[in-house]
Amino acid sequence: MTAHPAIRPPLAVVGASVAALVLAACGGGSSDTGEAASTSQSSEALSHVHGLGVDPADGRVYVATHNGLYTVAKGQKPKLVGDSRDDFMGFTVTGEKTFIASGHGAQGSDRPGNVGLIETKDAGRTWTSRSLSGEADFHSLDSAKGTVYGYDGGRIRVSDDLKTWDDRAKLEALDLAVSPAGDKLLATTAEGVATSTDGGRTFGKGAGPVQAFVSWSAGKSLFGIGTSGKLSSSADGGRSWKELTTVPGGQPQALTAVNADHILAATMTGVYESRDGGKTFSELAPLAS
């Protein structure tokens, strides 16, 4: 699997399992009716998942990939949203039909190699550049209380208006998660989950089990997935973890906890969904091998 030439794997100097996960990541609901999604131009399975989310407007599941944004639903083929085949990297849902993302313009398009921060207000059908076009490549994005936290080239960057950014701590991480109250920011590192209590200006030492991705949907509903696909939960902000199950498909590519019961995970074999707090998972869509 070849990494995008514009991407710098953020964990090139850490353990082999996490480094392999970074390279793999860089390489690449409800019934789906209405104008928000158009039929996919290909019957191929999804590949190279970089983000997952659910639109609170209709419960539709969105999958951000190396080759565009898709909707998925059990028993249905993935559908490409709009006509963009851009490489979506950082991706998160911020409101009804409103998502933010980062990534790279598709080959042959008029979009830059690094699109900076882009936003959609029509559930991914069209996107608007908000800031840092041609500059930033956010590999992780999260938001709480109107503030966006991004990880770009080894640095935490924070914005309250999607236009101006405050550069904060430097660290080697793969994923970020901010608490719903906005008082803690977590980063997954090779030493474990590192915590910041000052908005990403400083971080404590990574601790606990190594998590590849983390997602924080409510005060006591923090979930993490390890490099082998083991899903855990934490009720104390990441200080301790309880292992729940292993998501099918091995190495993870993305994780999103919609709420305490509804969890989405992408691994090397598919996009999976849990409706029982991570105890069991069923496949929503396969990934190309």
Tab-separated table of C-alpha atoms in Angstrom:
chain	number	residue	atom	x	y	z
A	1	MET	CA	0.000	0.000	0.000
A	2	THR	CA	1.646	3.252	-1.123
A	3	ALA	CA	1.354	6.446	0.877
A	4	HIS	CA	0.170	9.643	-0.795
A	5	PRO	CA	3.289	11.580	-1.793
A	6	ALA	CA	2.123	14.675	0.083
A	7	ILE	CA	1.624	12.801	3.360
A	8	ARG	CA	4.264	12.551	6.064
A	9	PRO	CA	3.532	9.573	8.330
A	10	PRO	CA	3.451	11.134	11.812
A	11	LEU	CA	4.814	8.139	13.702
A	12	ALA	CA	7.775	7.174	11.549
A	13	VAL	CA	10.054	6.825	14.555
A	14	VAL	CA	7.882	4.707	16.825
A	15	GLY	CA	7.000	1.028	17.252
A	16	ALA	CA	6.462	-1.118	14.184
A	17	SER	CA	2.765	-1.809	14.795
A	18	VAL	CA	1.804	1.854	15.088
A	19	ALA	CA	4.074	2.891	12.207
A	20	ALA	CA	2.516	0.229	9.985
A	21	LEU	CA	-0.920	1.501	10.948
A	22	VAL	CA	-0.011	5.039	9.940
A	23	LEU	CA	1.289	3.904	6.565
A	24	ALA	CA	-1.859	1.853	5.988
A	25	ALA	CA	-4.066	4.800	6.892
A	26	CYS	CA	-2.142	7.168	4.646
A	27	GLY	CA	-2.183	4.837	1.690
A	28	GLY	CA	-4.884	5.445	0.637
A	29	GLY	CA	-27.763	4.273	9.158
A	30	SER	CA	-30.785	4.491	7.263
A	31	SER	CA	-31.844	3.931	3.690
A	32	ASP	CA	-29.901	6.167	1.321
A	33	THR	CA	-32.484	8.270	-0.451
A	34	GLY	CA	-32.612	11.980	-1.135
A	35	GLU	CA	-30.306	14.483	-2.764
A	36	ALA	CA	-27.467	14.246	-0.248
A	37	ALA	CA	-25.999	11.132	-1.893
A	38	SER	CA	-25.628	10.219	-5.552
A	39	THR	CA	-25.032	6.718	-6.866
A	40	SER	CA	-21.439	5.533	-6.765
A	41	GLN	CA	-19.717	5.417	-10.127
A	42	SER	CA	-18.115	2.100	-9.178
A	43	SER	CA	-19.285	-1.180	-7.658
A	44	GLU	CA	-15.928	-1.645	-5.937
A	45	ALA	CA	-15.816	-1.973	-2.181
A	46	LEU	CA	-14.575	0.902	-0.077
A	47	SER	CA	-10.866	1.199	0.637
A	48	HIS	CA	-8.475	3.343	2.706
A	49	VAL	CA	-10.949	4.690	5.280
A	50	HIS	CA	-9.850	7.871	7.049
A	51	GLY	CA	-12.974	8.907	8.955
A	52	LEU	CA	-16.490	7.925	10.019
A	53	GLY	CA	-19.530	9.888	11.120
A	54	VAL	CA	-23.302	10.014	11.405
A	55	ASP	CA	-25.393	12.972	10.269
A	56	PRO	CA	-27.764	13.818	13.153
A	57	ALA	CA	-30.241	15.142	10.591
A	58	ASP	CA	-31.135	11.668	9.315
A	59	GLY	CA	-28.875	9.041	10.919
A	60	ARG	CA	-26.997	8.387	7.698
A	61	VAL	CA	-23.515	6.879	8.115
A	62	TYR	CA	-20.680	8.609	6.240
A	63	VAL	CA	-17.313	7.101	5.368
A	64	ALA	CA	-14.413	9.392	4.390
A	65	THR	CA	-11.964	7.546	2.140
A	66	HIS	CA	-8.924	7.958	-0.087
A	67	ASN	CA	-11.285	8.199	-3.072
A	68	GLY	CA	-14.210	10.288	-1.883
A	69	LEU	CA	-16.952	10.486	0.739
A	70	TYR	CA	-19.516	7.675	0.806
A	71	THR	CA	-22.690	6.749	2.629
A	72	VAL	CA	-23.167	3.159	3.769
A	73	ALA	CA	-26.129	1.174	5.074
A	74	LYS	CA	-26.457	-2.501	5.886
A	75	GLY	CA	-27.436	-4.553	2.869
A	76	GLN	CA	-26.766	-1.723	0.398
A	77	LYS	CA	-23.804	-0.842	-1.795
A	78	PRO	CA	-21.758	2.196	-0.714
A	79	LYS	CA	-22.807	5.384	-2.509
A	80	LEU	CA	-20.491	8.208	-3.464
A	81	VAL	CA	-21.659	11.584	-2.153
A	82	GLY	CA	-21.562	14.304	-4.803
A	83	ASP	CA	-18.957	13.874	-7.543
A	84	SER	CA	-15.711	14.481	-5.655
A	85	ARG	CA	-13.029	11.791	-5.623
A	86	ASP	CA	-10.787	13.809	-3.302
A	87	ASP	CA	-8.683	12.072	-0.660
A	88	PHE	CA	-10.486	12.859	2.598
A	89	MET	CA	-8.129	12.666	5.589
A	90	GLY	CA	-9.276	14.309	8.842
A	91	PHE	CA	-13.086	14.244	8.983
A	92	THR	CA	-15.729	14.951	11.609
A	93	VAL	CA	-19.442	15.766	11.799
A	94	THR	CA	-20.084	19.082	13.556
A	95	GLY	CA	-23.864	19.450	13.118
A	96	GLU	CA	-26.873	18.585	10.990
A	97	LYS	CA	-25.629	18.186	7.402
A	98	THR	CA	-22.456	20.003	8.500
A	99	PHE	CA	-19.040	18.314	8.354
A	100	ILE	CA	-15.448	19.524	8.327
A	101	ALA	CA	-12.560	17.738	6.651
A	102	SER	CA	-9.051	17.971	5.285
A	103	GLY	CA	-7.089	16.024	2.703
A	104	HIS	CA	-5.871	16.218	-0.859
A	105	GLY	CA	-7.421	17.204	-4.162
A	106	ALA	CA	-8.093	14.377	-6.596
A	107	GLN	CA	-5.668	13.967	-9.461
A	108	GLY	CA	-6.750	16.193	-12.351
A	109	SER	CA	-8.989	18.372	-10.178
A	110	ASP	CA	-8.463	22.089	-9.554
A	111	ARG	CA	-8.118	21.528	-5.812
A	112	PRO	CA	-4.688	21.846	-4.163
A	113	GLY	CA	-2.528	18.988	-2.939
A	114	ASN	CA	-3.366	20.018	0.624
A	115	VAL	CA	-6.905	21.378	0.803
A	116	GLY	CA	-6.512	22.807	4.318
A	117	LEU	CA	-9.797	22.938	6.207
A	118	ILE	CA	-12.960	22.508	4.171
A	119	GLU	CA	-16.589	22.506	5.271
A	120	THR	CA	-19.881	21.259	3.886
A	121	LYS	CA	-23.343	22.397	4.939
A	122	ASP	CA	-25.231	20.078	2.585
A	123	ALA	CA	-24.041	16.698	3.910
A	124	GLY	CA	-21.018	16.432	1.643
A	125	ARG	CA	-22.581	17.312	-1.691
A	126	THR	CA	-20.478	20.477	-1.987
A	127	TRP	CA	-17.485	21.746	-0.010
A	128	THR	CA	-16.159	25.230	0.758
A	129	SER	CA	-12.574	26.108	1.640
A	130	ARG	CA	-12.508	27.755	5.052
A	131	SER	CA	-8.775	28.224	5.713
A	132	LEU	CA	-5.183	27.031	5.145
A	133	SER	CA	-5.783	26.003	1.518
A	134	GLY	CA	-2.572	24.682	0.002
A	135	GLU	CA	-0.962	24.559	3.445
A	136	ALA	CA	-2.488	22.271	6.082
A	137	ASP	CA	-2.978	18.511	5.982
A	138	PHE	CA	-5.019	17.630	9.060
A	139	HIS	CA	-4.858	13.888	9.705
A	140	SER	CA	-7.223	14.190	12.660
A	141	LEU	CA	-10.017	16.650	13.452
A	142	ASP	CA	-12.386	16.889	16.404
A	143	SER	CA	-14.566	19.597	17.892
A	144	ALA	CA	-16.388	20.545	21.083
A	145	LYS	CA	-18.197	23.667	22.238
A	146	GLY	CA	-17.588	25.363	18.883
A	147	THR	CA	-13.817	24.868	18.972
A	148	VAL	CA	-12.006	22.707	16.407
A	149	TYR	CA	-8.843	20.773	17.251
A	150	GLY	CA	-6.635	19.486	14.441
A	151	TYR	CA	-3.426	17.517	14.083
A	152	ASP	CA	-1.302	18.816	11.224
A	153	GLY	CA	2.242	17.635	10.538
A	154	GLY	CA	3.142	16.931	14.158
A	155	ARG	CA	1.433	19.971	15.709
A	156	ILE	CA	-1.843	20.617	17.468
A	157	ARG	CA	-3.732	23.523	15.881
A	158	VAL	CA	-6.912	25.057	17.326
A	159	SER	CA	-9.573	27.346	15.846
A	160	ASP	CA	-12.759	28.929	17.158
A	161	ASP	CA	-13.930	30.242	13.786
A	162	LEU	CA	-12.501	27.828	11.139
A	163	LYS	CA	-10.467	30.752	9.787
A	164	THR	CA	-7.714	31.633	12.237
A	165	TRP	CA	-5.586	29.025	13.992
A	166	ASP	CA	-3.509	28.942	17.151
A	167	ASP	CA	-0.507	26.603	16.917
A	168	ARG	CA	0.028	24.685	20.131
A	169	ALA	CA	1.970	21.577	21.251
A	170	LYS	CA	4.186	19.495	19.020
A	171	LEU	CA	4.009	15.733	19.476
A	172	GLU	CA	4.036	12.475	17.517
A	173	ALA	CA	0.437	11.248	17.470
A	174	LEU	CA	-2.055	9.458	15.271
A	175	ASP	CA	-5.456	10.606	16.533
A	176	LEU	CA	-7.138	13.247	18.713
A	177	ALA	CA	-10.296	13.263	20.806
A	178	VAL	CA	-11.679	16.178	22.787
A	179	SER	CA	-14.022	15.700	25.729
A	180	PRO	CA	-17.629	16.801	25.155
A	181	ALA	CA	-17.091	19.490	27.818
A	182	GLY	CA	-14.014	20.716	25.968
A	183	ASP	CA	-11.811	20.508	29.070
A	184	LYS	CA	-9.544	17.624	27.997
A	185	LEU	CA	-7.793	16.751	24.754
A	186	LEU	CA	-6.419	13.261	24.183
A	187	ALA	CA	-3.763	12.179	21.690
A	188	THR	CA	-2.850	8.600	20.805
A	189	THR	CA	0.909	8.057	20.939
A	190	ALA	CA	3.310	5.122	20.893
A	191	GLU	CA	3.576	5.360	24.699
A	192	GLY	CA	-0.181	5.361	25.284
A	193	VAL	CA	-2.869	8.024	25.457
A	194	ALA	CA	-1.482	11.482	26.310
A	195	THR	CA	-3.762	14.028	27.997
A	196	SER	CA	-3.866	17.814	27.779
A	197	THR	CA	-5.903	19.917	30.200
A	198	ASP	CA	-4.948	23.273	28.674
A	199	GLY	CA	-6.398	22.994	25.199
A	200	GLY	CA	-3.467	21.210	23.601
A	201	ARG	CA	-0.753	23.611	24.730
A	202	THR	CA	0.959	20.906	26.790
A	203	PHE	CA	0.509	17.138	27.185
A	204	GLY	CA	1.364	14.700	29.917
A	205	LYS	CA	3.272	11.529	29.156
A	206	GLY	CA	1.362	8.846	27.266
A	207	ALA	CA	0.020	6.134	29.576
A	208	GLY	CA	-2.123	3.018	29.616
A	209	PRO	CA	-2.710	0.674	26.707
A	210	VAL	CA	-1.611	1.948	23.286
A	211	GLN	CA	-4.679	3.043	21.344
A	212	ALA	CA	-4.613	3.768	17.636
A	213	PHE	CA	-7.831	5.802	17.597
A	214	VAL	CA	-10.006	7.320	20.314
A	215	SER	CA	-13.503	8.816	20.274
A	216	TRP	CA	-15.321	10.613	23.097
A	217	SER	CA	-19.089	10.877	22.667
A	218	ALA	CA	-20.207	11.720	26.216
A	219	GLY	CA	-18.744	12.368	29.648
A	220	LYS	CA	-18.229	8.718	30.589
A	221	SER	CA	-18.329	7.287	27.068
A	222	LEU	CA	-14.738	7.305	25.805
A	223	PHE	CA	-13.716	4.500	23.456
A	224	GLY	CA	-10.346	3.460	22.069
A	225	ILE	CA	-9.234	0.849	19.569
A	226	GLY	CA	-5.768	-0.696	19.652
A	227	THR	CA	-3.522	-1.537	16.728
A	228	SER	CA	-4.884	-5.110	16.549
A	229	GLY	CA	-8.540	-4.035	16.658
A	230	LYS	CA	-9.220	-4.515	20.378
A	231	LEU	CA	-11.921	-2.079	21.492
A	232	SER	CA	-11.846	-0.651	25.020
A	233	SER	CA	-13.867	1.887	26.985
A	234	SER	CA	-12.933	4.351	29.679
A	235	ALA	CA	-15.240	5.967	32.228
A	236	ASP	CA	-12.554	8.203	33.738
A	237	GLY	CA	-11.213	10.193	30.808
A	238	GLY	CA	-8.584	7.668	29.747
A	239	ARG	CA	-6.903	6.979	33.084
A	240	SER	CA	-8.093	3.359	33.023
A	241	TRP	CA	-9.517	1.145	30.287
A	242	LYS	CA	-11.857	-1.848	30.135
A	243	GLU	CA	-11.450	-4.175	27.160
A	244	LEU	CA	-14.766	-4.906	25.452
A	245	THR	CA	-14.200	-6.997	22.332
A	246	THR	CA	-12.117	-7.287	19.179
A	247	VAL	CA	-13.620	-5.640	16.107
A	248	PRO	CA	-13.459	-7.995	13.085
A	249	GLY	CA	-10.800	-7.363	10.461
A	250	GLY	CA	-7.659	-6.724	12.478
A	251	GLN	CA	-5.803	-3.427	12.111
A	252	PRO	CA	-8.122	-0.412	12.511
A	253	GLN	CA	-8.448	2.546	10.156
A	254	ALA	CA	-10.987	4.739	11.981
A	255	LEU	CA	-13.237	4.897	15.050
A	256	THR	CA	-16.243	7.064	15.916
A	257	ALA	CA	-18.482	6.753	18.970
A	258	VAL	CA	-21.782	8.369	17.999
A	259	ASN	CA	-23.076	7.871	21.548
A	260	ALA	CA	-22.604	5.411	24.405
A	261	ASP	CA	-24.326	2.620	22.457
A	262	HIS	CA	-23.664	3.410	18.786
A	263	ILE	CA	-20.059	2.885	17.675
A	264	LEU	CA	-18.548	2.790	14.186
A	265	ALA	CA	-15.185	1.232	13.370
A	266	ALA	CA	-13.306	0.597	10.143
A	267	THR	CA	-10.674	-2.124	9.916
A	268	MET	CA	-8.763	-3.729	7.057
A	269	THR	CA	-11.811	-5.771	6.013
A	270	GLY	CA	-14.811	-3.514	6.457
A	271	VAL	CA	-16.852	-0.824	8.164
A	272	TYR	CA	-18.512	-2.223	11.274
A	273	GLU	CA	-21.265	-0.983	13.568
A	274	SER	CA	-22.169	-1.689	17.182
A	275	ARG	CA	-25.516	-0.797	18.712
A	276	ASP	CA	-24.809	-2.294	22.144
A	277	GLY	CA	-21.945	-0.187	23.424
A	278	GLY	CA	-19.209	-2.123	21.672
A	279	LYS	CA	-20.095	-5.627	22.849
A	280	THR	CA	-20.885	-6.882	19.346
A	281	PHE	CA	-20.352	-5.570	15.804
A	282	SER	CA	-21.993	-6.225	12.436
A	283	GLU	CA	-20.630	-5.314	8.998
A	284	LEU	CA	-22.108	-2.297	7.201
A	285	ALA	CA	-19.837	-2.504	4.139
A	286	PRO	CA	-16.761	-4.510	3.079
A	287	LEU	CA	-13.414	-2.978	2.223
A	288	ALA	CA	-11.426	-3.943	-0.838
A	289	SER	CA	-8.502	-6.192	0.000
